[in-house]
């Protein structure tokens, strides 16, 4: 399974970015997809997740500013990030929890995309 993320970049405080992540390969059912981030010197943390049933979960720090959505047919997850703050600067990683050929849930990670919020 491969996860291809895109959409990172440099943006000024208060600006917006939209991240995308497409899953491909031997997937036998996606259970959930999501975004995590890791800032320099910090541990990776959850940003937002969305389940197959479209239930969403957000980190408190991004509630009201970020919106996660998905296109199940295209096996793609999006993260709309508004009102960005310098503390949102991090490498953002896409995650997919999908069933393998044995129908065992397995976690897959993308390569990461850098988001820098700075004036």
PDB file of C-alpha atoms in Angstrom:
ATOM      1  CA  UNK A   1       0.000   0.000   0.000  1.00  0.00           C
ATOM      2  CA  UNK A   2       1.341   3.423  -0.944  1.00  0.00           C
ATOM      3  CA  UNK A   3       0.188   6.770   0.371  1.00  0.00           C
ATOM      4  CA  UNK A   4       0.987   9.841  -1.717  1.00  0.00           C
ATOM      5  CA  UNK A   5       0.593  13.130   0.122  1.00  0.00           C
ATOM      6  CA  UNK A   6       0.697  16.593  -1.389  1.00  0.00           C
ATOM      7  CA  UNK A   7      -0.246  20.183  -0.659  1.00  0.00           C
ATOM      8  CA  UNK A   8       2.321  21.294   1.892  1.00  0.00           C
ATOM      9  CA  UNK A   9       4.247  24.510   1.622  1.00  0.00           C
ATOM     10  CA  UNK A  10       4.956  27.903   3.107  1.00  0.00           C
ATOM     11  CA  UNK A  11       2.055  30.075   4.198  1.00  0.00           C
ATOM     12  CA  UNK A  12       1.695  33.223   6.270  1.00  0.00           C
ATOM     13  CA  UNK A  13      -0.060  33.175   9.652  1.00  0.00           C
ATOM     14  CA  UNK A  14      -3.801  33.309   9.117  1.00  0.00           C
ATOM     15  CA  UNK A  15      -3.519  31.654   5.732  1.00  0.00           C
ATOM     16  CA  UNK A  16      -4.873  28.365   4.431  1.00  0.00           C
ATOM     17  CA  UNK A  17      -3.555  25.167   2.909  1.00  0.00           C
ATOM     18  CA  UNK A  18      -5.216  21.983   1.702  1.00  0.00           C
ATOM     19  CA  UNK A  19      -3.443  18.660   2.032  1.00  0.00           C
ATOM     20  CA  UNK A  20      -4.362  15.609  -0.008  1.00  0.00           C
ATOM     21  CA  UNK A  21      -3.385  11.978   0.371  1.00  0.00           C
ATOM     22  CA  UNK A  22      -4.243   9.177  -2.031  1.00  0.00           C
ATOM     23  CA  UNK A  23      -3.940   5.506  -1.138  1.00  0.00           C
ATOM     24  CA  UNK A  24      -3.127   2.859  -3.711  1.00  0.00           C
ATOM     25  CA  UNK A  25      -2.131  -0.782  -3.784  1.00  0.00           C
ATOM     26  CA  UNK A  26      -3.586  -3.932  -2.263  1.00  0.00           C
ATOM     27  CA  UNK A  27      -6.278  -2.536  -0.025  1.00  0.00           C
ATOM     28  CA  UNK A  28      -9.099  -4.758   1.143  1.00  0.00           C
ATOM     29  CA  UNK A  29     -11.205  -2.111   2.800  1.00  0.00           C
ATOM     30  CA  UNK A  30     -10.226   1.162   4.436  1.00  0.00           C
ATOM     31  CA  UNK A  31     -11.236   1.484   8.088  1.00  0.00           C
ATOM     32  CA  UNK A  32     -10.013   5.028   8.617  1.00  0.00           C
ATOM     33  CA  UNK A  33      -7.654   7.663   7.258  1.00  0.00           C
ATOM     34  CA  UNK A  34      -6.079  10.566   9.004  1.00  0.00           C
ATOM     35  CA  UNK A  35      -3.339  13.090   9.463  1.00  0.00           C
ATOM     36  CA  UNK A  36      -0.636  13.285  12.076  1.00  0.00           C
ATOM     37  CA  UNK A  37       2.119  15.839  12.450  1.00  0.00           C
ATOM     38  CA  UNK A  38       5.543  16.084  13.954  1.00  0.00           C
ATOM     39  CA  UNK A  39       7.180  19.367  14.806  1.00  0.00           C
ATOM     40  CA  UNK A  40      10.949  19.640  15.321  1.00  0.00           C
ATOM     41  CA  UNK A  41      11.938  18.165  18.659  1.00  0.00           C
ATOM     42  CA  UNK A  42       8.445  16.892  19.393  1.00  0.00           C
ATOM     43  CA  UNK A  43       6.653  13.595  19.159  1.00  0.00           C
ATOM     44  CA  UNK A  44       4.252  12.784  16.362  1.00  0.00           C
ATOM     45  CA  UNK A  45       0.707  13.749  17.290  1.00  0.00           C
ATOM     46  CA  UNK A  46      -2.749  13.158  15.930  1.00  0.00           C
ATOM     47  CA  UNK A  47      -4.287  16.007  13.940  1.00  0.00           C
ATOM     48  CA  UNK A  48      -7.508  14.511  12.606  1.00  0.00           C
ATOM     49  CA  UNK A  49      -9.005  11.209  11.545  1.00  0.00           C
ATOM     50  CA  UNK A  50     -12.051  10.130   9.586  1.00  0.00           C
ATOM     51  CA  UNK A  51     -13.595   6.664   9.657  1.00  0.00           C
ATOM     52  CA  UNK A  52     -15.255   4.647   6.928  1.00  0.00           C
ATOM     53  CA  UNK A  53     -18.547   5.814   8.383  1.00  0.00           C
ATOM     54  CA  UNK A  54     -17.393   9.462   8.132  1.00  0.00           C
ATOM     55  CA  UNK A  55     -16.989   9.963  11.872  1.00  0.00           C
ATOM     56  CA  UNK A  56     -14.305  12.540  12.547  1.00  0.00           C
ATOM     57  CA  UNK A  57     -11.935  13.229  15.408  1.00  0.00           C
ATOM     58  CA  UNK A  58      -9.763  16.294  15.862  1.00  0.00           C
ATOM     59  CA  UNK A  59      -6.972  17.383  18.151  1.00  0.00           C
ATOM     60  CA  UNK A  60      -8.169  20.166  20.439  1.00  0.00           C
ATOM     61  CA  UNK A  61      -5.531  22.480  19.003  1.00  0.00           C
ATOM     62  CA  UNK A  62      -7.047  22.372  15.507  1.00  0.00           C
ATOM     63  CA  UNK A  63     -10.770  22.178  16.225  1.00  0.00           C
ATOM     64  CA  UNK A  64     -12.655  24.886  14.401  1.00  0.00           C
ATOM     65  CA  UNK A  65      -9.741  25.586  12.071  1.00  0.00           C
ATOM     66  CA  UNK A  66      -9.058  22.284  10.287  1.00  0.00           C
ATOM     67  CA  UNK A  67     -11.531  20.088   8.438  1.00  0.00           C
ATOM     68  CA  UNK A  68     -10.889  16.505   7.388  1.00  0.00           C
ATOM     69  CA  UNK A  69     -12.835  14.897   4.567  1.00  0.00           C
ATOM     70  CA  UNK A  70     -12.499  11.931   2.281  1.00  0.00           C
ATOM     71  CA  UNK A  71     -13.447  10.555  -1.108  1.00  0.00           C
ATOM     72  CA  UNK A  72     -13.875   6.840  -0.496  1.00  0.00           C
ATOM     73  CA  UNK A  73     -14.157   6.004  -4.191  1.00  0.00           C
ATOM     74  CA  UNK A  74     -10.757   7.597  -4.830  1.00  0.00           C
ATOM     75  CA  UNK A  75      -9.278   6.367  -1.522  1.00  0.00           C
ATOM     76  CA  UNK A  76      -8.254   9.932  -0.819  1.00  0.00           C
ATOM     77  CA  UNK A  77      -8.284  12.004   2.342  1.00  0.00           C
ATOM     78  CA  UNK A  78      -8.098  15.782   2.541  1.00  0.00           C
ATOM     79  CA  UNK A  79      -7.186  18.223   5.284  1.00  0.00           C
ATOM     80  CA  UNK A  80      -8.363  21.795   4.865  1.00  0.00           C
ATOM     81  CA  UNK A  81      -6.316  23.985   7.173  1.00  0.00           C
ATOM     82  CA  UNK A  82      -7.525  27.524   7.832  1.00  0.00           C
ATOM     83  CA  UNK A  83      -6.358  30.246  10.194  1.00  0.00           C
ATOM     84  CA  UNK A  84      -2.930  28.674  10.307  1.00  0.00           C
ATOM     85  CA  UNK A  85      -0.623  29.544  13.179  1.00  0.00           C
ATOM     86  CA  UNK A  86       3.160  29.315  13.478  1.00  0.00           C
ATOM     87  CA  UNK A  87       2.668  26.439  15.924  1.00  0.00           C
ATOM     88  CA  UNK A  88       1.059  24.432  13.124  1.00  0.00           C
ATOM     89  CA  UNK A  89       4.478  24.208  11.481  1.00  0.00           C
ATOM     90  CA  UNK A  90       5.374  20.533  11.189  1.00  0.00           C
ATOM     91  CA  UNK A  91       5.780  17.617   8.860  1.00  0.00           C
ATOM     92  CA  UNK A  92       2.299  16.260   8.229  1.00  0.00           C
ATOM     93  CA  UNK A  93       1.934  12.521   7.740  1.00  0.00           C
ATOM     94  CA  UNK A  94      -0.960  10.746   6.145  1.00  0.00           C
ATOM     95  CA  UNK A  95      -2.142   7.533   7.787  1.00  0.00           C
ATOM     96  CA  UNK A  96      -4.406   4.812   6.485  1.00  0.00           C
ATOM     97  CA  UNK A  97      -5.784   1.937   8.521  1.00  0.00           C
ATOM     98  CA  UNK A  98      -6.837  -0.697   6.032  1.00  0.00           C
ATOM     99  CA  UNK A  99      -7.374  -4.425   5.891  1.00  0.00           C
ATOM    100  CA  UNK A 100      -4.680  -6.529   4.267  1.00  0.00           C
ATOM    101  CA  UNK A 101      -5.333  -9.674   2.218  1.00  0.00           C
ATOM    102  CA  UNK A 102      -5.959 -11.583   5.470  1.00  0.00           C
ATOM    103  CA  UNK A 103      -8.486  -8.908   6.431  1.00  0.00           C
ATOM    104  CA  UNK A 104      -6.277  -7.865   9.329  1.00  0.00           C
ATOM    105  CA  UNK A 105      -6.287  -4.124  10.039  1.00  0.00           C
ATOM    106  CA  UNK A 106      -2.900  -2.652   9.241  1.00  0.00           C
ATOM    107  CA  UNK A 107      -1.581   0.895   9.613  1.00  0.00           C
ATOM    108  CA  UNK A 108       0.201   2.518   6.684  1.00  0.00           C
ATOM    109  CA  UNK A 109       2.076   5.825   6.570  1.00  0.00           C
ATOM    110  CA  UNK A 110       2.839   8.323   3.850  1.00  0.00           C
ATOM    111  CA  UNK A 111       6.181  10.040   3.380  1.00  0.00           C
ATOM    112  CA  UNK A 112       5.194  13.329   5.003  1.00  0.00           C
ATOM    113  CA  UNK A 113       4.687  16.806   3.648  1.00  0.00           C
ATOM    114  CA  UNK A 114       6.149  19.920   5.251  1.00  0.00           C
ATOM    115  CA  UNK A 115       3.886  22.760   6.320  1.00  0.00           C
ATOM    116  CA  UNK A 116       5.620  25.956   7.361  1.00  0.00           C
ATOM    117  CA  UNK A 117       3.638  28.855   8.812  1.00  0.00           C
ATOM    118  CA  UNK A 118       5.758  31.968   8.925  1.00  0.00           C
ATOM    119  CA  UNK A 119       5.715  35.612   7.970  1.00  0.00           C
TER     120      UNK A 119
END
